[in-house]
PDB file of C-alpha atoms and ligand atoms in Angstrom:
ATOM      1  CA  MET A 629     284.457 150.239  56.491  1.00  0.00           C
ATOM      2  CA  THR A 630     287.939 151.579  56.726  1.00  0.00           C
ATOM      3  CA  GLU A 631     290.311 150.727  59.351  1.00  0.00           C
ATOM      4  CA  LEU A 632     290.588 154.095  60.861  1.00  0.00           C
ATOM      5  CA  GLU A 633     286.607 154.366  61.030  1.00  0.00           C
ATOM      6  CA  ARG A 634     286.872 150.771  62.398  1.00  0.00           C
ATOM      7  CA  SER A 635     289.424 151.885  65.174  1.00  0.00           C
ATOM      8  CA  ILE A 636     287.557 155.047  66.045  1.00  0.00           C
ATOM      9  CA  ILE A 637     284.125 153.126  66.650  1.00  0.00           C
ATOM     10  CA  ALA A 638     286.341 150.350  68.552  1.00  0.00           C
ATOM     11  CA  ARG A 639     287.524 153.263  71.039  1.00  0.00           C
ATOM     12  CA  VAL A 640     284.188 154.761  71.685  1.00  0.00           C
ATOM     13  CA  ARG A 641     281.741 151.771  71.356  1.00  0.00           C
ATOM     14  CA  VAL A 642     280.254 150.471  74.777  1.00  0.00           C
ATOM     15  CA  GLU A 643     280.602 146.334  74.323  1.00  0.00           C
ATOM     16  CA  PRO A 644     277.226 144.702  75.460  1.00  0.00           C
ATOM     17  CA  GLY A 645     277.495 143.951  79.213  1.00  0.00           C
ATOM     18  CA  GLU A 646     280.928 145.969  79.429  1.00  0.00           C
ATOM     19  CA  ASN A 647     281.473 147.324  83.260  1.00  0.00           C
ATOM     20  CA  VAL A 648     281.894 150.538  81.684  1.00  0.00           C
ATOM     21  CA  SER A 649     282.890 153.754  83.878  1.00  0.00           C
ATOM     22  CA  LEU A 650     282.628 156.918  82.493  1.00  0.00           C
ATOM     23  CA  ARG A 651     285.417 158.140  85.092  1.00  0.00           C
ATOM     24  CA  GLU A 652     287.964 155.896  83.163  1.00  0.00           C
ATOM     25  CA  ARG A 653     287.045 157.582  80.052  1.00  0.00           C
ATOM     26  CA  ASP A 654     289.043 160.409  79.004  1.00  0.00           C
ATOM     27  CA  PRO A 655     286.565 163.536  77.583  1.00  0.00           C
ATOM     28  CA  ARG A 656     289.749 165.233  76.355  1.00  0.00           C
ATOM     29  CA  ASP A 657     290.965 162.295  74.046  1.00  0.00           C
ATOM     30  CA  SER A 658     292.003 163.328  70.951  1.00  0.00           C
ATOM     31  CA  ARG A 659     294.399 160.604  69.833  1.00  0.00           C
ATOM     32  CA  LEU A 660     292.162 159.126  67.039  1.00  0.00           C
ATOM     33  CA  PHE A 661     292.642 162.378  65.255  1.00  0.00           C
ATOM     34  CA  GLY A 662     295.070 164.731  63.656  1.00  0.00           C
ATOM     35  CA  GLU A 663     295.485 168.560  64.113  1.00  0.00           C
ATOM     36  CA  GLU A 664     292.485 170.334  64.699  1.00  0.00           C
ATOM     37  CA  LYS A 665     292.424 172.363  61.331  1.00  0.00           C
ATOM     38  CA  GLY A 666     292.481 169.240  59.043  1.00  0.00           C
ATOM     39  CA  THR A 667     289.925 167.376  61.106  1.00  0.00           C
ATOM     40  CA  LYS A 668     287.361 170.040  60.927  1.00  0.00           C
ATOM     41  CA  SER A 669     287.686 170.134  57.221  1.00  0.00           C
ATOM     42  CA  ALA A 670     287.527 166.405  57.061  1.00  0.00           C
ATOM     43  CA  THR A 671     284.287 166.602  59.233  1.00  0.00           C
ATOM     44  CA  ALA A 672     282.900 168.956  56.720  1.00  0.00           C
ATOM     45  CA  ALA A 673     283.694 166.613  53.935  1.00  0.00           C
ATOM     46  CA  LEU A 674     281.795 163.919  55.888  1.00  0.00           C
ATOM     47  CA  ALA A 675     278.540 165.948  56.281  1.00  0.00           C
ATOM     48  CA  LYS A 676     278.602 166.235  52.599  1.00  0.00           C
ATOM     49  CA  GLU A 677     278.934 162.054  52.295  1.00  0.00           C
ATOM     50  CA  ILE A 678     276.298 161.904  55.138  1.00  0.00           C
ATOM     51  CA  ASP A 679     274.104 163.965  52.809  1.00  0.00           C
ATOM     52  CA  ALA A 680     274.897 161.939  49.892  1.00  0.00           C
ATOM     53  CA  LEU A 681     273.908 158.889  51.602  1.00  0.00           C
ATOM     54  CA  GLN A 682     270.616 160.552  53.001  1.00  0.00           C
ATOM     55  CA  ASP A 683     269.545 161.105  49.737  1.00  0.00           C
ATOM     56  CA  ARG A 684     269.860 157.400  48.853  1.00  0.00           C
ATOM     57  CA  LEU A 685     267.999 156.467  52.092  1.00  0.00           C
ATOM     58  CA  TYR A 686     264.903 158.714  51.225  1.00  0.00           C
ATOM     59  CA  ALA A 687     264.843 157.386  47.679  1.00  0.00           C
ATOM     60  CA  GLU A 688     265.006 153.974  48.766  1.00  0.00           C
ATOM     61  CA  GLY A 689     262.200 154.664  51.252  1.00  0.00           C
ATOM     62  CA  SER A 690     262.308 151.698  53.429  1.00  0.00           C
ATOM     63  CA  ARG A 691     264.327 152.115  56.247  1.00  0.00           C
ATOM     64  CA  ALA A 692     265.437 154.684  58.642  1.00  0.00           C
ATOM     65  CA  LEU A 693     268.294 156.066  61.119  1.00  0.00           C
ATOM     66  CA  LEU A 694     267.475 157.125  64.678  1.00  0.00           C
ATOM     67  CA  VAL A 695     270.610 158.993  66.284  1.00  0.00           C
ATOM     68  CA  ILE A 696     270.109 159.393  70.082  1.00  0.00           C
ATOM     69  CA  LEU A 697     271.831 162.420  71.569  1.00  0.00           C
ATOM     70  CA  GLN A 698     272.473 162.406  75.654  1.00  0.00           C
ATOM     71  CA  GLY A 699     274.659 164.440  77.721  1.00  0.00           C
ATOM     72  CA  THR A 700     274.495 166.797  80.512  1.00  0.00           C
ATOM     73  CA  ASP A 701     273.958 170.503  79.744  1.00  0.00           C
ATOM     74  CA  THR A 702     276.696 172.140  77.485  1.00  0.00           C
ATOM     75  CA  SER A 703     277.847 168.987  76.439  1.00  0.00           C
ATOM     76  CA  GLY A 704     277.332 169.920  72.923  1.00  0.00           C
ATOM     77  CA  LYS A 705     274.227 168.205  71.731  1.00  0.00           C
ATOM     78  CA  ASP A 706     272.724 171.162  69.737  1.00  0.00           C
ATOM     79  CA  GLY A 707     276.449 171.650  68.159  1.00  0.00           C
ATOM     80  CA  THR A 708     276.767 168.193  67.265  1.00  0.00           C
ATOM     81  CA  ILE A 709     273.544 168.559  65.398  1.00  0.00           C
ATOM     82  CA  ARG A 710     274.520 171.885  63.587  1.00  0.00           C
ATOM     83  CA  ASN A 711     278.152 170.629  62.491  1.00  0.00           C
ATOM     84  CA  VAL A 712     277.319 166.729  61.663  1.00  0.00           C
ATOM     85  CA  PHE A 713     274.138 167.495  60.036  1.00  0.00           C
ATOM     86  CA  ASN A 714     274.500 170.700  58.352  1.00  0.00           C
ATOM     87  CA  ALA A 715     274.455 169.473  54.801  1.00  0.00           C
ATOM     88  CA  THR A 716     271.877 167.077  54.846  1.00  0.00           C
ATOM     89  CA  GLY A 717     268.695 168.141  53.131  1.00  0.00           C
ATOM     90  CA  PRO A 718     265.989 169.272  55.326  1.00  0.00           C
ATOM     91  CA  LEU A 719     263.546 166.721  53.928  1.00  0.00           C
ATOM     92  CA  GLY A 720     264.972 163.910  55.114  1.00  0.00           C
ATOM     93  CA  VAL A 721     265.703 164.952  58.558  1.00  0.00           C
ATOM     94  CA  SER A 722     263.636 165.622  61.683  1.00  0.00           C
ATOM     95  CA  VAL A 723     265.179 166.920  64.767  1.00  0.00           C
ATOM     96  CA  THR A 724     263.299 166.300  68.103  1.00  0.00           C
ATOM     97  CA  PRO A 725     264.465 167.481  71.549  1.00  0.00           C
ATOM     98  CA  PHE A 726     262.533 166.047  74.705  1.00  0.00           C
ATOM     99  CA  GLY A 727     262.036 168.458  77.540  1.00  0.00           C
ATOM    100  CA  VAL A 728     260.052 168.054  80.736  1.00  0.00           C
ATOM    101  CA  PRO A 729     257.053 166.057  79.831  1.00  0.00           C
ATOM    102  CA  SER A 730     253.721 167.946  79.090  1.00  0.00           C
ATOM    103  CA  LYS A 731     250.505 167.335  80.820  1.00  0.00           C
ATOM    104  CA  ALA A 732     249.196 165.246  77.641  1.00  0.00           C
ATOM    105  CA  GLU A 733     252.518 163.159  77.967  1.00  0.00           C
ATOM    106  CA  GLN A 734     252.381 162.758  81.402  1.00  0.00           C
ATOM    107  CA  ALA A 735     249.292 161.006  80.785  1.00  0.00           C
ATOM    108  CA  HIS A 736     250.560 158.300  79.072  1.00  0.00           C
ATOM    109  CA  ASP A 737     253.694 155.977  79.516  1.00  0.00           C
ATOM    110  CA  TYR A 738     257.017 156.832  79.122  1.00  0.00           C
ATOM    111  CA  LEU A 739     257.786 155.561  75.464  1.00  0.00           C
ATOM    112  CA  TRP A 740     254.667 157.148  73.879  1.00  0.00           C
ATOM    113  CA  ARG A 741     255.865 160.550  73.053  1.00  0.00           C
ATOM    114  CA  VAL A 742     259.158 158.820  71.961  1.00  0.00           C
ATOM    115  CA  HIS A 743     257.763 156.063  69.712  1.00  0.00           C
ATOM    116  CA  ALA A 744     255.664 159.031  68.081  1.00  0.00           C
ATOM    117  CA  ALA A 745     258.653 161.069  67.519  1.00  0.00           C
ATOM    118  CA  CYS A 746     260.394 157.794  65.825  1.00  0.00           C
ATOM    119  CA  PRO A 747     261.905 158.646  62.099  1.00  0.00           C
ATOM    120  CA  ARG A 748     259.783 157.757  59.139  1.00  0.00           C
ATOM    121  CA  ARG A 749     261.104 155.380  56.600  1.00  0.00           C
ATOM    122  CA  GLY A 750     263.486 156.922  54.458  1.00  0.00           C
ATOM    123  CA  THR A 751     264.660 159.614  56.897  1.00  0.00           C
ATOM    124  CA  ILE A 752     267.116 160.349  59.568  1.00  0.00           C
ATOM    125  CA  GLY A 753     265.653 161.281  63.080  1.00  0.00           C
ATOM    126  CA  ILE A 754     268.094 162.869  65.643  1.00  0.00           C
ATOM    127  CA  PHE A 755     266.602 162.857  69.398  1.00  0.00           C
ATOM    128  CA  ASN A 756     268.328 165.879  71.486  1.00  0.00           C
ATOM    129  CA  ARG A 757     267.590 163.785  74.762  1.00  0.00           C
ATOM    130  CA  SER A 758     265.127 160.831  74.451  1.00  0.00           C
ATOM    131  CA  HIS A 759     263.618 158.127  76.602  1.00  0.00           C
ATOM    132  CA  TYR A 760     266.736 157.549  78.492  1.00  0.00           C
ATOM    133  CA  GLU A 761     265.776 160.560  80.475  1.00  0.00           C
ATOM    134  CA  SER A 762     263.385 158.289  82.174  1.00  0.00           C
ATOM    135  CA  VAL A 763     266.702 156.565  83.938  1.00  0.00           C
ATOM    136  CA  LEU A 764     268.930 159.492  84.199  1.00  0.00           C
ATOM    137  CA  VAL A 765     266.707 162.985  85.564  1.00  0.00           C
ATOM    138  CA  GLU A 766     264.027 160.909  86.497  1.00  0.00           C
ATOM    139  CA  LYS A 767     266.493 158.386  88.721  1.00  0.00           C
ATOM    140  CA  VAL A 768     268.586 161.296  89.909  1.00  0.00           C
ATOM    141  CA  ARG A 769     265.737 163.473  91.172  1.00  0.00           C
ATOM    142  CA  ASN A 770     263.408 160.867  92.317  1.00  0.00           C
ATOM    143  CA  LEU A 771     260.636 161.368  90.085  1.00  0.00           C
ATOM    144  CA  SER A 772     259.853 157.707  89.692  1.00  0.00           C
ATOM    145  CA  SER A 773     260.076 154.896  91.887  1.00  0.00           C
ATOM    146  CA  PRO A 774     263.236 152.531  92.007  1.00  0.00           C
ATOM    147  CA  GLU A 775     261.032 149.715  91.153  1.00  0.00           C
ATOM    148  CA  LEU A 776     259.882 151.338  87.961  1.00  0.00           C
ATOM    149  CA  ILE A 777     263.356 152.766  87.100  1.00  0.00           C
ATOM    150  CA  GLU A 778     264.692 149.068  87.557  1.00  0.00           C
ATOM    151  CA  GLN A 779     262.160 147.844  84.862  1.00  0.00           C
ATOM    152  CA  ARG A 780     262.798 150.550  82.243  1.00  0.00           C
ATOM    153  CA  TYR A 781     266.354 149.244  81.060  1.00  0.00           C
ATOM    154  CA  ASP A 782     264.773 146.252  79.771  1.00  0.00           C
ATOM    155  CA  GLN A 783     261.780 147.891  78.584  1.00  0.00           C
ATOM    156  CA  ILE A 784     263.954 150.355  76.654  1.00  0.00           C
ATOM    157  CA  ASN A 785     266.233 147.349  75.212  1.00  0.00           C
ATOM    158  CA  ALA A 786     262.919 145.669  73.924  1.00  0.00           C
ATOM    159  CA  PHE A 787     261.659 148.704  72.825  1.00  0.00           C
ATOM    160  CA  GLU A 788     264.802 149.587  70.902  1.00  0.00           C
ATOM    161  CA  LYS A 789     264.992 145.793  69.376  1.00  0.00           C
ATOM    162  CA  HIS A 790     261.304 146.206  68.196  1.00  0.00           C
ATOM    163  CA  LEU A 791     262.408 149.427  66.318  1.00  0.00           C
ATOM    164  CA  VAL A 792     265.387 147.748  64.713  1.00  0.00           C
ATOM    165  CA  GLU A 793     263.427 144.598  63.582  1.00  0.00           C
ATOM    166  CA  ASN A 794     261.045 146.985  61.760  1.00  0.00           C
ATOM    167  CA  GLY A 795     263.707 148.756  59.610  1.00  0.00           C
ATOM    168  CA  THR A 796     265.198 151.487  61.993  1.00  0.00           C
ATOM    169  CA  THR A 797     269.088 151.497  62.641  1.00  0.00           C
ATOM    170  CA  ILE A 798     269.794 152.990  65.648  1.00  0.00           C
ATOM    171  CA  LEU A 799     272.934 154.861  67.216  1.00  0.00           C
ATOM    172  CA  LYS A 800     273.345 156.181  70.538  1.00  0.00           C
ATOM    173  CA  PHE A 801     276.093 158.863  71.563  1.00  0.00           C
ATOM    174  CA  LEU A 802     276.649 159.784  75.103  1.00  0.00           C
ATOM    175  CA  LEU A 803     278.440 163.163  74.762  1.00  0.00           C
ATOM    176  CA  HIS A 804     281.072 162.925  77.815  1.00  0.00           C
ATOM    177  CA  ILE A 805     282.455 166.380  79.164  1.00  0.00           C
ATOM    178  CA  SER A 806     284.217 167.209  82.246  1.00  0.00           C
ATOM    179  CA  LYS A 807     283.006 169.163  85.167  1.00  0.00           C
ATOM    180  CA  ASP A 808     285.537 171.711  84.765  1.00  0.00           C
ATOM    181  CA  GLU A 809     284.552 171.924  80.749  1.00  0.00           C
ATOM    182  CA  GLN A 810     281.283 172.535  81.875  1.00  0.00           C
ATOM    183  CA  LYS A 811     281.769 175.330  84.292  1.00  0.00           C
ATOM    184  CA  GLU A 812     283.733 177.089  81.314  1.00  0.00           C
ATOM    185  CA  ARG A 813     280.778 176.722  79.194  1.00  0.00           C
ATOM    186  CA  LEU A 814     278.184 177.648  81.861  1.00  0.00           C
ATOM    187  CA  GLN A 815     280.527 180.575  82.632  1.00  0.00           C
ATOM    188  CA  GLU A 816     280.523 181.852  78.911  1.00  0.00           C
ATOM    189  CA  ARG A 817     276.767 181.751  78.935  1.00  0.00           C
ATOM    190  CA  LEU A 818     276.764 183.960  81.911  1.00  0.00           C
ATOM    191  CA  ASN A 819     279.373 186.131  80.290  1.00  0.00           C
ATOM    192  CA  ASP A 820     278.238 186.417  76.668  1.00  0.00           C
ATOM    193  CA  PRO A 821     274.853 188.481  76.044  1.00  0.00           C
ATOM    194  CA  ARG A 822     274.537 186.142  72.965  1.00  0.00           C
ATOM    195  CA  LYS A 823     274.155 183.378  75.090  1.00  0.00           C
ATOM    196  CA  HIS A 824     272.180 184.087  77.899  1.00  0.00           C
ATOM    197  CA  TRP A 825     269.313 182.626  76.362  1.00  0.00           C
ATOM    198  CA  LYS A 826     270.997 179.540  76.885  1.00  0.00           C
ATOM    199  CA  PHE A 827     271.554 179.851  80.633  1.00  0.00           C
ATOM    200  CA  ASN A 828     269.016 178.100  82.588  1.00  0.00           C
ATOM    201  CA  PRO A 829     269.510 178.535  86.589  1.00  0.00           C
ATOM    202  CA  GLY A 830     268.314 174.868  86.771  1.00  0.00           C
ATOM    203  CA  ASP A 831     271.487 173.527  85.254  1.00  0.00           C
ATOM    204  CA  LEU A 832     273.449 174.958  88.133  1.00  0.00           C
ATOM    205  CA  ASP A 833     271.278 173.109  90.275  1.00  0.00           C
ATOM    206  CA  ASP A 834     271.812 169.813  88.034  1.00  0.00           C
ATOM    207  CA  ARG A 835     275.386 170.500  88.393  1.00  0.00           C
ATOM    208  CA  THR A 836     275.377 169.756  92.154  1.00  0.00           C
ATOM    209  CA  HIS A 837     274.258 166.163  91.191  1.00  0.00           C
ATOM    210  CA  TRP A 838     277.024 165.608  89.079  1.00  0.00           C
ATOM    211  CA  ASP A 839     278.357 162.213  90.456  1.00  0.00           C
ATOM    212  CA  GLU A 840     275.118 161.078  90.812  1.00  0.00           C
ATOM    213  CA  TYR A 841     274.239 161.546  87.164  1.00  0.00           C
ATOM    214  CA  GLN A 842     277.779 160.056  86.259  1.00  0.00           C
ATOM    215  CA  ASP A 843     276.462 157.135  88.116  1.00  0.00           C
ATOM    216  CA  ALA A 844     273.156 157.122  86.493  1.00  0.00           C
ATOM    217  CA  TYR A 845     275.157 157.363  83.038  1.00  0.00           C
ATOM    218  CA  ASP A 846     277.329 154.356  83.951  1.00  0.00           C
ATOM    219  CA  ILE A 847     274.451 152.166  84.547  1.00  0.00           C
ATOM    220  CA  MET A 848     272.471 153.164  81.494  1.00  0.00           C
ATOM    221  CA  LEU A 849     275.607 152.219  79.651  1.00  0.00           C
ATOM    222  CA  GLN A 850     275.974 148.955  81.277  1.00  0.00           C
ATOM    223  CA  ARG A 851     272.266 147.756  80.793  1.00  0.00           C
ATOM    224  CA  CYS A 852     271.544 149.455  77.572  1.00  0.00           C
ATOM    225  CA  SER A 853     274.512 149.064  75.146  1.00  0.00           C
ATOM    226  CA  THR A 854     272.975 146.102  73.132  1.00  0.00           C
ATOM    227  CA  PRO A 855     274.326 144.415  70.008  1.00  0.00           C
ATOM    228  CA  HIS A 856     271.024 145.986  67.660  1.00  0.00           C
ATOM    229  CA  ALA A 857     271.456 149.627  69.527  1.00  0.00           C
ATOM    230  CA  PRO A 858     275.062 150.275  70.830  1.00  0.00           C
ATOM    231  CA  TRP A 859     275.786 153.250  72.984  1.00  0.00           C
ATOM    232  CA  HIS A 860     279.033 155.294  72.068  1.00  0.00           C
ATOM    233  CA  VAL A 861     280.932 157.407  74.725  1.00  0.00           C
ATOM    234  CA  ILE A 862     281.950 160.718  72.550  1.00  0.00           C
ATOM    235  CA  PRO A 863     285.019 162.558  74.352  1.00  0.00           C
ATOM    236  CA  ALA A 864     283.499 166.060  74.309  1.00  0.00           C
ATOM    237  CA  ASP A 865     285.721 168.565  75.948  1.00  0.00           C
ATOM    238  CA  ARG A 866     286.980 169.371  72.474  1.00  0.00           C
ATOM    239  CA  LYS A 867     283.863 170.318  69.867  1.00  0.00           C
ATOM    240  CA  TRP A 868     285.976 169.382  67.006  1.00  0.00           C
ATOM    241  CA  VAL A 869     286.839 165.958  68.245  1.00  0.00           C
ATOM    242  CA  ARG A 870     283.144 165.308  69.230  1.00  0.00           C
ATOM    243  CA  ASN A 871     281.910 166.404  65.744  1.00  0.00           C
ATOM    244  CA  ALA A 872     284.639 164.140  63.896  1.00  0.00           C
ATOM    245  CA  THR A 873     283.915 161.315  65.944  1.00  0.00           C
ATOM    246  CA  ILE A 874     280.088 161.529  65.425  1.00  0.00           C
ATOM    247  CA  ALA A 875     280.329 162.474  61.741  1.00  0.00           C
ATOM    248  CA  THR A 876     282.606 159.392  61.363  1.00  0.00           C
ATOM    249  CA  ILE A 877     280.203 157.048  62.805  1.00  0.00           C
ATOM    250  CA  VAL A 878     277.324 158.040  60.924  1.00  0.00           C
ATOM    251  CA  LYS A 879     278.744 158.359  57.776  1.00  0.00           C
ATOM    252  CA  ALA A 880     280.104 154.426  58.073  1.00  0.00           C
ATOM    253  CA  THR A 881     276.964 153.332  59.724  1.00  0.00           C
ATOM    254  CA  LEU A 882     274.797 154.931  56.513  1.00  0.00           C
ATOM    255  CA  GLU A 883     277.519 153.100  54.196  1.00  0.00           C
ATOM    256  CA  GLU A 884     276.798 149.827  55.800  1.00  0.00           C
ATOM    257  CA  MET A 885     273.248 150.339  55.307  1.00  0.00           C
ATOM    258  CA  ASP A 886     274.085 151.051  51.714  1.00  0.00           C
ATOM    259  CA  PRO A 887     270.839 152.412  50.420  1.00  0.00           C
ATOM    260  CA  GLN A 888     269.789 151.788  47.084  1.00  0.00           C
ATOM    261  CA  TYR A 889     268.303 153.993  44.546  1.00  0.00           C
ATOM    262  CA  PRO A 890     264.961 152.154  43.166  1.00  0.00           C
ATOM    263  CA  LYS A 891     264.867 151.102  39.910  1.00  0.00           C
ATOM    264  CA  ALA A 892     262.876 152.853  37.536  1.00  0.00           C
ATOM    265  CA  GLN A 893     259.514 151.460  36.862  1.00  0.00           C
ATOM    266  CA  TRP A 894     259.530 152.114  33.270  1.00  0.00           C
ATOM    267  CA  LYS A 895     261.699 151.172  30.551  1.00  0.00           C
ATOM    268  CA  PRO A 896     264.842 154.014  29.941  1.00  0.00           C
ATOM    269  CA  GLY A 897     264.288 155.132  26.602  1.00  0.00           C
ATOM    270  CA  ALA A 898     260.304 154.583  26.772  1.00  0.00           C
ATOM    271  CA  PHE A 899     260.044 158.749  26.937  1.00  0.00           C
ATOM    272  CA  THR A 900     260.635 161.438  24.875  1.00  0.00           C
ATOM    273  CA  ILE A 901     260.058 165.096  26.124  1.00  0.00           C
ATOM    274  CA  SER A 902     258.808 167.415  23.647  1.00  0.00           C
TER     275      SER A 902
HETATM  276  P1  ADP B  65     268.336 171.187  76.634  1.00  0.00           P
HETATM  277  O1  ADP B  65     268.723 171.366  78.428  1.00  0.00           O
HETATM  278  O2  ADP B  65     268.621 169.928  76.430  1.00  0.00           O
HETATM  279  O3  ADP B  65     269.168 172.264  75.877  1.00  0.00           O
HETATM  280  P2  ADP B  65     266.059 172.156  77.910  1.00  0.00           P
HETATM  281  O4  ADP B  65     266.583 173.351  78.367  1.00  0.00           O
HETATM  282  O5  ADP B  65     264.290 172.437  77.384  1.00  0.00           O
HETATM  283  O6  ADP B  65     266.834 171.362  76.536  1.00  0.00           O
HETATM  284  O7  ADP B  65     265.842 171.005  78.869  1.00  0.00           O
HETATM  285  C1  ADP B  65     265.345 169.944  78.800  1.00  0.00           C
HETATM  286  C2  ADP B  65     265.040 169.720  80.490  1.00  0.00           C
HETATM  287  O8  ADP B  65     263.893 168.585  80.391  1.00  0.00           O
HETATM  288  C3  ADP B  65     265.942 169.017  80.892  1.00  0.00           C
HETATM  289  O9  ADP B  65     266.481 169.714  82.085  1.00  0.00           O
HETATM  290  C4  ADP B  65     265.818 167.418  80.971  1.00  0.00           C
HETATM  291  O10 ADP B  65     266.673 167.033  82.241  1.00  0.00           O
HETATM  292  C5  ADP B  65     264.386 167.636  81.369  1.00  0.00           C
HETATM  293  N1  ADP B  65     263.637 166.340  80.749  1.00  0.00           N
HETATM  294  C6  ADP B  65     263.736 165.536  79.703  1.00  0.00           C
HETATM  295  N2  ADP B  65     262.870 164.420  79.985  1.00  0.00           N
HETATM  296  C7  ADP B  65     262.386 164.425  81.174  1.00  0.00           C
HETATM  297  C8  ADP B  65     261.638 163.563  81.927  1.00  0.00           C
HETATM  298  N3  ADP B  65     261.583 162.424  81.437  1.00  0.00           N
HETATM  299  N4  ADP B  65     261.525 163.675  83.080  1.00  0.00           N
HETATM  300  C9  ADP B  65     261.911 165.209  84.053  1.00  0.00           C
HETATM  301  N5  ADP B  65     262.520 165.941  83.183  1.00  0.00           N
HETATM  302  C10 ADP B  65     262.834 165.555  81.815  1.00  0.00           C
END
């Protein structure tokens, strides 16, 4: 890992047990990167490197990478996927959005649908929202009892440890935007007919619970950033900083995993093709 990669990770990673507070993290932080244009081309180059590493992961076929994206409405979860994984071959990547649980999903425990969507060996799985909604929206909206919510932090840590011990590397990214930036992005959705489909009046309702969500994020980060599945708080007011930070961490993580092409089961030179 390069010094730059190390310092980017150190800046955004939440250390286990750290008393993190989102209010103390600047969503506009861009100090780790140079100017916008150069950073955007560097991100495009990283996306290609991620593709090359993903090819090795697929060929090796024994491990998986799970990327979990959380963040409030308009924080850029979709945009991150589009920019960081746009060069990655579709064979080896799956994207799963987690919305309001269906009737069938509600008939099971909250991790049931999540476990079923975890990436198979050799692939990268991206979660657009995740099991963390069960300690976020369900907490803020009182959809589950405080007793149940309290138990979930440990349950989630145990679940993620189980995944890690069975060959899945986990990266968790919280896209951190400011309330002002969200206002601008929601306004854009109202103004631009091509973005009307993205506007959901319910998002305005969630915005009235902004502070409660920030508190719920803090607790989630404090309780669930573990050595085996760390959380990263990504400054997301500037899209190019968000993309560059996440692309850097994904690429560095895949490089550390160092997937290997399997050796041929036959002797090189044993065959001729007529
Ligand atoms: P997004 O806002 O991520 O683009 P949607 O518009 O489909 O996608 O929104 C998903 C909605 O589902 C969010 O409002 C989220 O809070 C909600 N949701 C996800 N998981 C749960 C859950 N476990 N319980 C209740 N609501 C959930």
